[in-house]
Coordinates of C-alpha atoms and ligand atoms in Angstrom, one line a residue:
Chain A
M22 CA 205.3 103.7 -27.6
D23 CA 203.5 106.5 -29.8
D24 CA 200.6 105.7 -27.7
F25 CA 202.5 106.8 -24.9
L26 CA 203.7 109.9 -26.3
E27 CA 200.4 110.9 -27.2
L28 CA 199.0 110.2 -23.7
T29 CA 202.2 112.1 -22.4
V30 CA 200.6 115.4 -23.9
S31 CA 197.0 114.8 -23.0
A32 CA 198.1 114.0 -19.3
M33 CA 200.3 117.1 -19.2
A34 CA 197.5 119.3 -20.2
S35 CA 195.0 117.7 -17.7
G36 CA 197.8 117.9 -15.1
C37 CA 198.1 121.7 -15.9
I38 CA 194.3 122.2 -15.2
Y39 CA 194.6 120.4 -11.8
G40 CA 197.8 122.3 -11.1
L41 CA 195.9 125.6 -11.8
M42 CA 192.9 124.4 -9.4
A43 CA 195.2 123.5 -6.7
L44 CA 197.1 127.0 -7.3
A45 CA 193.7 128.5 -7.0
Y46 CA 193.2 126.6 -3.5
L47 CA 196.7 127.6 -2.4
I48 CA 196.5 131.4 -3.0
V49 CA 193.5 131.7 -0.8
L50 CA 194.7 128.9 1.8
R51 CA 198.1 130.2 2.5
P52 CA 197.4 133.5 4.1
T53 CA 193.8 133.1 5.4
S54 CA 193.9 129.0 6.3
I55 CA 190.7 128.9 4.5
I56 CA 189.9 126.0 2.1
N57 CA 187.5 127.5 -0.5
F58 CA 185.6 124.7 -2.2
A59 CA 183.8 127.2 -4.2
I60 CA 186.7 127.5 -6.7
G61 CA 185.2 124.6 -8.7
E62 CA 182.1 126.8 -9.3
W63 CA 184.3 129.6 -9.9
S64 CA 186.2 127.9 -12.7
A65 CA 182.7 127.0 -14.4
T66 CA 181.8 130.7 -14.1
G67 CA 185.2 131.6 -15.8
A68 CA 184.3 129.0 -18.6
F69 CA 180.8 130.6 -18.9
V70 CA 182.2 134.2 -18.9
G71 CA 184.8 133.1 -21.5
V72 CA 182.3 131.4 -23.8
G73 CA 180.0 134.2 -23.4
M74 CA 182.7 136.7 -24.7
L75 CA 183.4 134.5 -27.7
S76 CA 179.9 133.6 -28.8
T77 CA 176.9 134.6 -27.3
L78 CA 177.4 138.4 -26.8
A79 CA 178.7 138.7 -30.1
W80 CA 176.4 136.2 -31.9
P81 CA 177.0 134.3 -34.4
R82 CA 180.6 134.0 -33.4
F83 CA 183.0 136.8 -32.0
E84 CA 186.1 136.6 -34.0
G85 CA 188.2 138.8 -31.8
P86 CA 191.4 138.0 -30.3
Y87 CA 191.2 135.0 -27.6
I88 CA 193.2 137.3 -25.3
L89 CA 190.1 139.5 -24.8
A90 CA 188.2 136.4 -23.4
I91 CA 191.2 135.7 -21.2
V92 CA 191.2 139.2 -19.9
A93 CA 187.5 139.3 -19.2
V94 CA 187.6 136.0 -17.2
V95 CA 190.5 137.3 -15.2
V96 CA 189.1 140.7 -14.5
V97 CA 185.1 139.3 -13.8
L98 CA 186.4 136.5 -11.7
G99 CA 188.6 138.7 -9.8
L100 CA 185.8 141.1 -9.1
L101 CA 183.6 138.3 -8.0
G102 CA 186.3 136.7 -5.7
W103 CA 186.8 140.1 -4.2
A104 CA 183.0 140.6 -3.6
V105 CA 182.6 137.2 -2.1
E106 CA 185.2 137.9 0.5
R107 CA 183.7 141.3 1.2
L108 CA 180.2 139.8 1.9
T109 CA 180.9 136.4 3.3
V110 CA 184.3 136.0 4.9
R111 CA 185.2 139.4 6.2
P112 CA 181.9 140.0 8.2
L113 CA 182.5 136.4 9.8
I114 CA 186.2 137.1 10.6
R115 CA 185.3 140.5 12.0
R116 CA 183.1 138.9 14.4
G117 CA 185.8 136.6 15.6
A118 CA 184.5 133.5 14.0
A119 CA 186.4 130.3 14.0
V120 CA 188.1 129.3 10.7
T121 CA 185.5 126.8 9.9
S122 CA 182.8 129.2 9.5
P123 CA 184.0 130.9 6.3
I124 CA 184.5 127.4 4.9
L125 CA 181.0 126.4 5.6
A126 CA 179.7 129.9 4.3
L127 CA 181.8 129.2 1.0
L128 CA 180.0 126.1 0.3
G129 CA 176.8 128.1 0.3
V130 CA 178.2 130.4 -2.2
L131 CA 179.1 127.3 -3.9
V132 CA 175.5 126.3 -4.3
I133 CA 174.7 130.0 -5.2
F134 CA 176.9 130.1 -8.0
R135 CA 175.9 127.0 -9.3
E136 CA 172.3 127.6 -9.4
S137 CA 172.8 131.2 -10.7
L138 CA 174.8 129.6 -13.8
T139 CA 172.0 127.3 -14.6
L140 CA 169.4 130.3 -14.4
I141 CA 171.7 132.6 -16.5
Y142 CA 173.0 130.0 -19.3
G143 CA 170.6 127.1 -18.7
A144 CA 171.4 123.4 -17.9
D145 CA 172.5 122.5 -21.6
P146 CA 176.4 122.6 -22.3
L147 CA 177.6 125.3 -24.3
P148 CA 180.4 124.5 -26.8
S149 CA 183.5 126.5 -26.2
P150 CA 185.4 127.3 -29.4
P151 CA 189.1 126.6 -28.8
P152 CA 191.5 129.6 -29.9
F153 CA 193.6 127.5 -32.4
G154 CA 190.8 125.6 -33.8
F155 CA 190.8 121.7 -33.8
K156 CA 193.8 121.3 -35.4
R157 CA 196.3 118.5 -34.4
I158 CA 199.9 119.5 -33.5
E159 CA 203.0 117.5 -33.6
I160 CA 206.3 118.6 -31.9
G161 CA 208.8 115.8 -32.4
A162 CA 207.5 112.9 -31.1
F163 CA 204.8 114.7 -29.2
A164 CA 201.4 115.1 -30.5
G165 CA 198.1 116.3 -29.4
A166 CA 195.3 118.8 -29.7
S167 CA 196.1 122.2 -30.2
Q168 CA 194.2 123.3 -27.0
Q169 CA 196.4 120.8 -25.1
F170 CA 199.5 122.5 -26.2
F171 CA 197.6 125.8 -25.5
I172 CA 196.8 124.8 -21.8
I173 CA 200.3 123.7 -21.1
A174 CA 201.7 126.9 -22.5
V175 CA 199.5 129.1 -20.7
T176 CA 199.8 127.3 -17.4
L177 CA 203.6 127.2 -17.2
S178 CA 203.7 130.9 -18.2
L179 CA 201.2 131.7 -15.3
F180 CA 203.1 129.4 -12.8
A181 CA 206.1 131.5 -13.6
L182 CA 204.6 134.5 -13.0
V183 CA 202.8 133.7 -9.7
W184 CA 206.2 132.2 -8.7
L185 CA 208.0 135.3 -9.5
F186 CA 205.2 137.3 -7.5
F187 CA 205.6 135.4 -4.4
E188 CA 209.6 135.0 -4.5
R189 CA 210.5 138.3 -5.7
T190 CA 208.0 141.1 -5.0
V191 CA 207.4 142.8 -1.7
W192 CA 203.7 141.8 -2.0
G193 CA 204.3 138.3 -2.5
R194 CA 206.6 138.3 0.6
A195 CA 203.8 140.1 2.5
F196 CA 201.4 137.2 1.5
E197 CA 203.8 134.7 2.7
A198 CA 204.6 136.7 6.0
V199 CA 200.8 136.5 6.8
A200 CA 200.9 132.8 6.4
L201 CA 204.0 132.5 8.5
N202 CA 202.6 134.6 11.3
R203 CA 199.6 136.8 11.1
R204 CA 200.3 139.0 14.3
A205 CA 204.0 139.7 13.2
A206 CA 202.6 140.6 9.7
A207 CA 199.9 142.9 11.1
L208 CA 202.5 144.5 13.3
M209 CA 204.7 145.3 10.0
G210 CA 201.8 147.4 8.8
I211 CA 200.6 144.9 6.3
N212 CA 196.6 145.2 6.0
L213 CA 195.6 141.7 6.6
G214 CA 192.0 142.5 5.3
R215 CA 193.5 143.4 2.0
V216 CA 195.7 140.5 1.7
T217 CA 192.5 138.3 2.5
A218 CA 190.6 140.0 -0.4
L219 CA 193.6 139.9 -2.9
A220 CA 193.8 136.3 -2.1
F221 CA 190.3 135.7 -3.1
A222 CA 190.5 137.7 -6.1
G223 CA 193.6 135.9 -7.3
G224 CA 192.4 132.5 -6.3
A225 CA 188.9 133.2 -8.1
A226 CA 190.9 134.5 -11.2
V227 CA 193.1 131.8 -11.6
A228 CA 190.2 129.1 -11.0
G229 CA 188.2 131.1 -13.9
L230 CA 191.1 130.8 -16.1
A231 CA 191.3 127.0 -15.7
G232 CA 187.7 126.8 -16.4
L233 CA 188.1 128.7 -19.6
L234 CA 191.2 126.7 -20.8
M235 CA 189.2 123.5 -19.8
S236 CA 186.0 124.3 -21.7
P237 CA 186.8 123.2 -25.3
M238 CA 187.4 119.8 -24.2
T239 CA 184.1 119.6 -22.0
S240 CA 181.9 122.4 -22.9
A241 CA 181.2 124.8 -20.4
H242 CA 178.6 123.2 -18.2
Y243 CA 177.2 124.0 -14.8
M244 CA 178.4 120.6 -13.4
M245 CA 182.0 121.0 -14.6
G246 CA 183.0 122.6 -11.3
L247 CA 182.7 119.6 -9.1
P248 CA 185.3 117.2 -10.4
L249 CA 187.7 120.1 -11.0
A250 CA 187.4 121.0 -7.2
I251 CA 188.1 117.4 -6.2
Q252 CA 191.0 117.1 -8.6
G253 CA 192.6 120.2 -7.5
F254 CA 192.2 119.6 -4.0
T255 CA 193.9 116.2 -4.6
A256 CA 196.9 118.0 -6.5
L257 CA 197.1 120.2 -3.8
V258 CA 197.3 117.6 -1.1
I259 CA 199.8 115.7 -2.9
G260 CA 202.1 118.7 -3.9
G261 CA 202.0 120.1 -0.6
V262 CA 200.1 123.0 0.7
G263 CA 203.0 125.1 0.9
R264 CA 204.5 126.2 -2.2
V265 CA 203.5 127.2 -5.6
E266 CA 205.6 124.6 -7.6
G267 CA 204.1 121.9 -5.2
A268 CA 200.5 122.5 -6.9
L269 CA 201.8 122.0 -10.4
L270 CA 204.0 119.0 -9.3
G271 CA 200.7 117.4 -7.7
G272 CA 198.6 118.4 -10.7
L273 CA 200.9 116.6 -12.9
I274 CA 201.3 113.5 -10.9
L275 CA 197.4 113.0 -10.4
A276 CA 196.8 113.5 -14.3
F277 CA 199.6 110.9 -15.1
V278 CA 198.4 108.3 -12.5
E279 CA 194.7 108.9 -13.9
Q280 CA 195.5 108.5 -17.7
L281 CA 197.9 105.4 -17.2
G282 CA 195.6 103.8 -15.0
A283 CA 192.4 104.6 -17.2
R284 CA 194.7 103.0 -20.1
Y285 CA 196.3 100.0 -18.6
L286 CA 193.7 99.1 -15.6
P287 CA 190.4 97.4 -16.1
I288 CA 188.5 100.4 -14.4
P289 CA 185.1 101.3 -15.8
S290 CA 185.1 105.0 -17.3
G291 CA 182.3 106.1 -14.7
L292 CA 184.7 105.6 -12.0
T293 CA 187.5 107.9 -13.2
L294 CA 187.0 110.0 -10.1
A295 CA 188.1 107.2 -8.0
F296 CA 191.8 107.9 -8.9
P297 CA 191.6 111.3 -7.2
F298 CA 190.0 110.0 -4.1
A299 CA 192.3 107.0 -3.9
L300 CA 195.3 109.2 -4.1
L301 CA 194.0 111.7 -1.7
I302 CA 193.5 109.2 1.0
L303 CA 196.6 107.7 0.3
F304 CA 198.5 111.1 0.7
L305 CA 196.5 112.1 3.7
L306 CA 197.5 109.0 5.7
L307 CA 201.1 108.5 4.4
R308 CA 202.5 112.0 3.8
P309 CA 199.9 114.8 4.8
T310 CA 202.5 117.6 4.2
G311 CA 202.6 116.9 0.6
L312 CA 205.7 116.3 -1.7
I313 CA 206.9 119.7 -1.3
A314 CA 206.7 120.8 2.5
P315 CA 205.9 124.5 3.5
R316 CA 208.3 126.7 5.0
E317 CA 208.8 126.2 8.7
A318 CA 207.9 129.2 10.7
R319 CA 210.7 128.9 13.1
Chain B
M28 CA 202.7 161.2 22.5
L29 CA 200.9 157.8 23.5
E30 CA 197.8 158.0 25.9
A31 CA 196.0 154.7 27.0
E32 CA 193.1 155.2 29.0
R33 CA 191.0 152.7 31.0
I34 CA 192.1 149.8 28.8
S35 CA 190.4 146.5 29.4
G36 CA 190.4 143.5 27.4
G37 CA 191.6 139.8 26.9
Y38 CA 191.9 136.9 24.7
G39 CA 188.5 135.0 25.1
G40 CA 187.0 134.5 28.2
G41 CA 187.8 137.0 31.2
D42 CA 189.6 140.1 31.0
V43 CA 193.3 140.1 31.4
L44 CA 193.7 143.9 31.6
H45 CA 191.4 145.6 34.2
G46 CA 191.1 149.4 33.1
V47 CA 194.7 150.0 32.6
S48 CA 196.0 153.8 32.1
I49 CA 199.3 154.8 30.9
R50 CA 200.6 157.6 29.1
V51 CA 204.3 158.3 27.5
G52 CA 205.3 161.8 26.7
N53 CA 206.9 162.9 23.7
G54 CA 210.9 161.9 23.5
E55 CA 210.3 160.1 27.0
A56 CA 211.4 156.8 27.8
V57 CA 209.1 154.6 30.0
A58 CA 209.6 151.3 31.5
L59 CA 206.6 148.8 32.1
L60 CA 207.8 146.6 35.0
G61 CA 205.9 143.5 36.3
P62 CA 206.3 139.8 37.0
N63 CA 205.2 136.8 34.7
G64 CA 201.8 136.6 33.7
A65 CA 201.0 140.3 35.0
G66 CA 199.5 141.3 31.5
K67 CA 202.4 143.3 30.1
S68 CA 202.6 141.6 26.6
T69 CA 198.7 141.7 26.7
L70 CA 199.0 145.6 27.1
M71 CA 201.3 145.7 24.2
A72 CA 198.9 143.5 22.0
A73 CA 196.1 146.1 23.3
L74 CA 198.1 149.3 22.4
T75 CA 198.9 147.8 18.8
A76 CA 195.3 146.6 18.1
T77 CA 196.2 143.0 18.0
L78 CA 194.4 141.9 20.9
P79 CA 191.3 140.1 20.1
R80 CA 188.8 141.8 22.6
R81 CA 189.6 145.6 23.9
S82 CA 187.8 148.6 25.3
G83 CA 189.0 152.0 26.2
V84 CA 190.6 154.8 24.7
L85 CA 193.7 155.2 22.7
R86 CA 195.4 158.4 21.7
L87 CA 198.6 158.6 19.7
A88 CA 200.0 162.2 19.1
G89 CA 196.7 163.7 20.2
H90 CA 194.7 161.7 18.0
D91 CA 191.9 159.3 18.9
V92 CA 193.1 156.0 17.5
S93 CA 190.8 153.8 19.5
A94 CA 189.2 152.2 16.2
A95 CA 192.4 152.0 14.2
P96 CA 193.5 148.8 13.1
S97 CA 197.1 147.6 13.4
H98 CA 198.3 148.5 10.1
A99 CA 196.9 152.0 10.3
L100 CA 198.7 152.6 13.8
V101 CA 202.1 151.4 12.2
A102 CA 201.4 153.9 9.5
S103 CA 200.9 156.6 12.1
G104 CA 204.5 156.0 13.6
L105 CA 203.8 153.3 16.3
A106 CA 205.9 150.3 16.1
L107 CA 206.2 147.2 18.5
V108 CA 209.1 144.6 18.7
P109 CA 207.1 141.7 20.1
E110 CA 207.9 139.1 22.6
G111 CA 209.9 136.3 21.5
R112 CA 211.0 138.5 18.4
Q113 CA 208.6 137.0 15.8
I114 CA 210.7 137.4 12.9
F115 CA 210.0 135.7 9.7
A116 CA 212.6 132.8 10.0
P117 CA 212.6 131.4 6.6
F118 CA 213.1 134.8 5.2
S119 CA 216.4 136.7 4.7
V120 CA 217.5 139.5 6.9
R121 CA 217.0 141.8 4.2
D122 CA 213.5 140.6 3.4
N123 CA 212.5 140.9 7.1
L124 CA 213.7 144.5 7.1
R125 CA 211.8 145.3 3.9
L126 CA 208.7 143.8 5.5
G127 CA 208.9 146.1 8.4
A128 CA 208.8 149.1 5.8
M129 CA 205.3 147.9 4.2
A130 CA 203.7 151.0 5.9
L131 CA 206.4 153.4 4.5
A132 CA 205.7 155.4 1.5
G133 CA 208.4 156.3 -1.0
R134 CA 211.1 154.5 -2.4
S135 CA 213.8 157.1 -1.5
S136 CA 213.2 156.8 2.2
L137 CA 213.4 152.9 1.8
A138 CA 217.1 153.4 1.0
E139 CA 217.4 156.0 3.9
R140 CA 215.9 153.4 6.5
F141 CA 218.0 150.5 5.4
E142 CA 221.0 152.7 6.0
H143 CA 219.7 154.0 9.4
V144 CA 219.2 150.3 10.6
Y145 CA 222.5 149.1 9.2
A146 CA 224.3 151.9 10.8
L147 CA 222.7 151.1 14.1
F148 CA 223.2 147.2 13.8
P149 CA 226.2 146.8 11.3
R150 CA 225.8 143.0 12.0
L151 CA 222.6 143.2 10.1
A152 CA 224.4 144.6 7.1
Q153 CA 227.0 141.6 7.1
R154 CA 224.2 139.1 7.4
A155 CA 221.8 140.6 4.9
D156 CA 221.5 137.5 2.7
Q157 CA 221.4 135.0 5.5
R158 CA 218.1 133.2 6.7
A159 CA 216.8 135.3 9.5
G160 CA 216.1 131.8 11.6
A161 CA 219.8 131.0 11.2
M162 CA 221.2 133.8 13.2
S163 CA 221.8 133.8 16.8
G164 CA 219.5 135.1 19.4
G165 CA 220.9 138.4 19.8
E166 CA 221.3 139.1 16.1
Q167 CA 217.6 137.9 15.8
Q168 CA 216.8 140.4 18.5
M169 CA 218.6 143.0 16.5
L170 CA 216.8 142.2 13.4
A171 CA 213.5 142.4 15.2
I172 CA 214.2 145.9 16.7
G173 CA 215.6 146.9 13.2
R174 CA 212.6 145.6 11.2
A175 CA 210.3 147.7 13.7
L176 CA 212.5 150.8 13.0
M177 CA 211.9 150.5 9.3
S178 CA 208.6 151.9 9.5
R179 CA 210.1 155.1 10.9
P180 CA 208.2 155.1 13.9
T181 CA 208.0 158.1 16.4
I182 CA 207.4 155.7 19.5
L183 CA 208.8 152.3 19.7
L184 CA 207.4 149.6 22.2
L185 CA 209.9 146.8 23.1
D186 CA 208.3 143.7 24.7
E187 CA 211.3 141.9 27.1
P188 CA 213.7 142.5 24.2
F189 CA 216.8 141.4 26.6
L190 CA 215.4 138.1 27.4
G191 CA 217.9 135.2 27.3
L192 CA 220.7 137.5 25.8
A193 CA 224.3 137.6 26.8
P194 CA 225.3 140.6 28.8
K195 CA 227.7 142.0 26.1
I196 CA 224.6 141.7 23.5
I197 CA 222.5 143.5 26.1
D198 CA 225.0 146.2 26.3
E199 CA 225.2 146.6 22.5
I200 CA 221.2 146.8 22.3
L201 CA 221.2 149.3 25.2
T202 CA 223.7 151.5 23.5
A203 CA 221.5 151.4 20.2
L204 CA 218.6 152.2 22.4
A205 CA 220.4 155.2 23.7
L206 CA 221.4 156.5 20.2
L207 CA 217.5 156.1 19.2
R208 CA 216.7 158.1 22.1
R209 CA 219.2 160.8 21.3
D210 CA 217.4 161.2 17.9
G211 CA 214.1 162.0 19.5
L212 CA 212.5 158.4 19.5
T213 CA 209.9 157.9 22.3
L214 CA 210.4 154.5 24.0
L215 CA 208.1 152.1 26.0
L216 CA 210.3 149.3 27.6
V217 CA 208.6 146.1 28.9
E218 CA 211.2 144.6 31.3
Q219 CA 211.4 142.3 34.4
K220 CA 214.7 143.4 35.7
L221 CA 215.0 146.8 37.4
P222 CA 218.8 147.4 36.6
I223 CA 218.2 147.0 32.8
A224 CA 215.0 149.0 33.0
L225 CA 216.9 151.8 35.1
S226 CA 219.5 152.2 32.5
A227 CA 217.5 152.7 29.6
T228 CA 214.5 154.7 31.0
T229 CA 213.6 157.5 33.4
R230 CA 210.2 156.5 34.5
A231 CA 208.5 153.2 35.2
Y232 CA 205.0 151.7 35.9
V233 CA 204.6 148.6 37.6
M234 CA 201.8 146.2 36.5
L235 CA 200.5 143.4 38.5
K236 CA 197.3 141.1 37.7
G237 CA 196.4 143.5 34.9
E238 CA 196.5 146.6 36.9
I239 CA 198.9 149.5 37.1
V240 CA 199.7 149.3 40.8
L241 CA 202.5 152.0 41.1
E242 CA 204.0 154.6 39.0
A243 CA 207.7 156.1 39.9
G244 CA 210.6 157.8 38.6
C245 CA 213.3 155.3 38.0
E246 CA 215.6 157.1 40.5
A247 CA 213.0 156.6 43.1
L248 CA 212.6 153.0 42.4
A249 CA 216.3 152.4 42.4
R250 CA 216.5 153.6 46.0
R251 CA 213.8 150.9 47.1
S252 CA 215.7 147.7 48.2
D253 CA 214.8 145.0 45.9
I254 CA 212.2 144.9 43.0
H255 CA 211.5 141.4 43.8
D256 CA 210.3 142.3 47.2
L257 CA 208.5 145.2 45.7
Y258 CA 206.6 143.1 43.5
F259 CA 205.9 140.6 46.4
S260 CA 204.5 143.3 48.7
L261 CA 202.5 144.9 45.9
A262 CA 200.9 141.5 45.2
A263 CA 200.1 140.9 48.8
Q264 CA 198.6 144.4 49.2
P265 CA 195.1 143.7 47.8
A266 CA 194.7 140.6 49.6
Q267 CA 195.2 142.4 53.0
K268 CA 192.5 144.6 52.3
Ligands
ATP17 N1 197.3 134.2 23.6 C1 196.7 134.1 24.9 N2 195.4 133.7 25.0 C2 195.1 133.5 26.2 N3 195.4 133.8 27.2 C3 196.5 134.5 27.1 C4 197.3 134.6 26.0 N4 198.5 135.2 26.3 C5 198.5 135.6 27.5 N5 197.4 135.0 28.1 C6 197.1 135.1 29.8 O1 197.1 136.4 29.8 C7 197.8 136.6 31.1 C8 198.8 137.8 31.0 O2 199.7 137.2 30.2 P1 200.9 138.2 29.5 O3 201.5 137.3 28.5 O4 200.4 139.6 29.2 O5 202.1 138.5 30.7 P2 203.1 139.2 30.7 O6 203.2 140.1 31.7 O7 203.7 139.5 29.5 O8 204.1 138.2 31.2 P3 205.7 137.5 30.8 O9 206.6 138.6 31.7 O10 205.8 136.1 31.1 O11 205.9 137.8 29.3 C9 198.3 135.2 31.6 O12 197.4 134.8 32.4 C10 198.0 134.6 30.3 O13 197.8 133.3 30.8
MG18 MG1 205.1 139.1 28.3

């Protein structure tokens, strides 16, 4: 039983990371219909930017507040997302390209980011200091690493903020309006180009944050983006591509299935990505709208 | 107020509009008539910069806005009530109206806009918190018009706003349009039925196959026997040449 409670905390933490990745997909996908697989690389970039803030720049060890690293990741990744939209997506849309063109262009962006990371930071993993050290924390029957609790707290706060943005602010409504009916949204005076750019900036910032939060467990590594991109996409498909809360739900379901499976099923550890793929195929076949369906346009 | 010169364009392959020129003067109410598939809605898309492909010159209040994107046109006072209403069905009535004011600057004018629209269509005030998609067709049309008015337009384009509505609702909306005209709003009304167009406008263009084939005062049009015969004879003319 203790065993299971410990697993609960670590599955919650992983689920939160997957949920953040799903959210990063969702923020871009809803108003633009573009599936941006580059967010995996953007989370790796976020990890490196954060670790850079925390150690490399102020060697031997930057002892400033962790919040500075978080702010740096959000700002730098937001700007990168914005720039990528300007340089790759917008010119294609302006020329009337089909929606598949930006998706392919973003696969190119993915490669550029991955190669740039190895050029700048090298191929070796960089250790990432967790903000609360390597303490173990016990809350009632639940126990886990301090970083796991930190991930859960940050993710839940961020989801609450994003939910408030979409449900309670005019700009959130405008994003959703673009998702429902692009032309009608344009006729409202909503600047579609600005919504697209903001969606990329927001998606990149969320992905970067997920990378930073994840990095103390795996180290910042140029290959860390690929599994995150796959797990996040699976979480998105499970939860449904319509709603913010679906992204979190999908992430948590995926993480629990993964961890329970790894513990109780005889599956070699090298095959852990088999879980997201199996779930992905299952959901695409049986429930392509995900668990929480998007709002109907009519 | 609004001048379109030699507008051509379409959706992908061939042109739907072939060098269409129309002008609507300040405070005027003009009808655009034409049968199904004439290109009326396509022209509305061209005038609001939501048509994929377009050439020609567009002027709004004397300024050349040929290159302006839709959101800039809305901000400069041009609003369209699109064909089929296109309201945001999952949102509340209030949220739909609020989105109509996206191009409006200033909080104080926002409250004034809500008041204006609620005064024009009191049903919308009663239904403010209701899901827009759950309303009747007539109420949805009122919402579509109210939403367009939220941006404080100087010229309002309406694309077949009366389609499928009960006579009582049509009268209600016609009354609202008359009030708006009295306050100086310029109107361009797309319509298929001559009697409705006559009651709301003073001048009309007739469009066929992507071209303007006739421009006339509404009174002169009313004296012609039957608008359907008119469409038919106009449609037949080019074939005779
Ligand atoms: N989205 C679209 N993509 C491609 N072709 C279109 C599209 N919308 C309209 N068309 C074509 O353009 C032509 C003109 O259509 P349009 O909708 O402008 O006519 P209309 O005068 O508004 O007719 P109605 O009175 O039925 O609304 C038609 O031949 C139609 O098939
Ligand atoms: Mg039409």
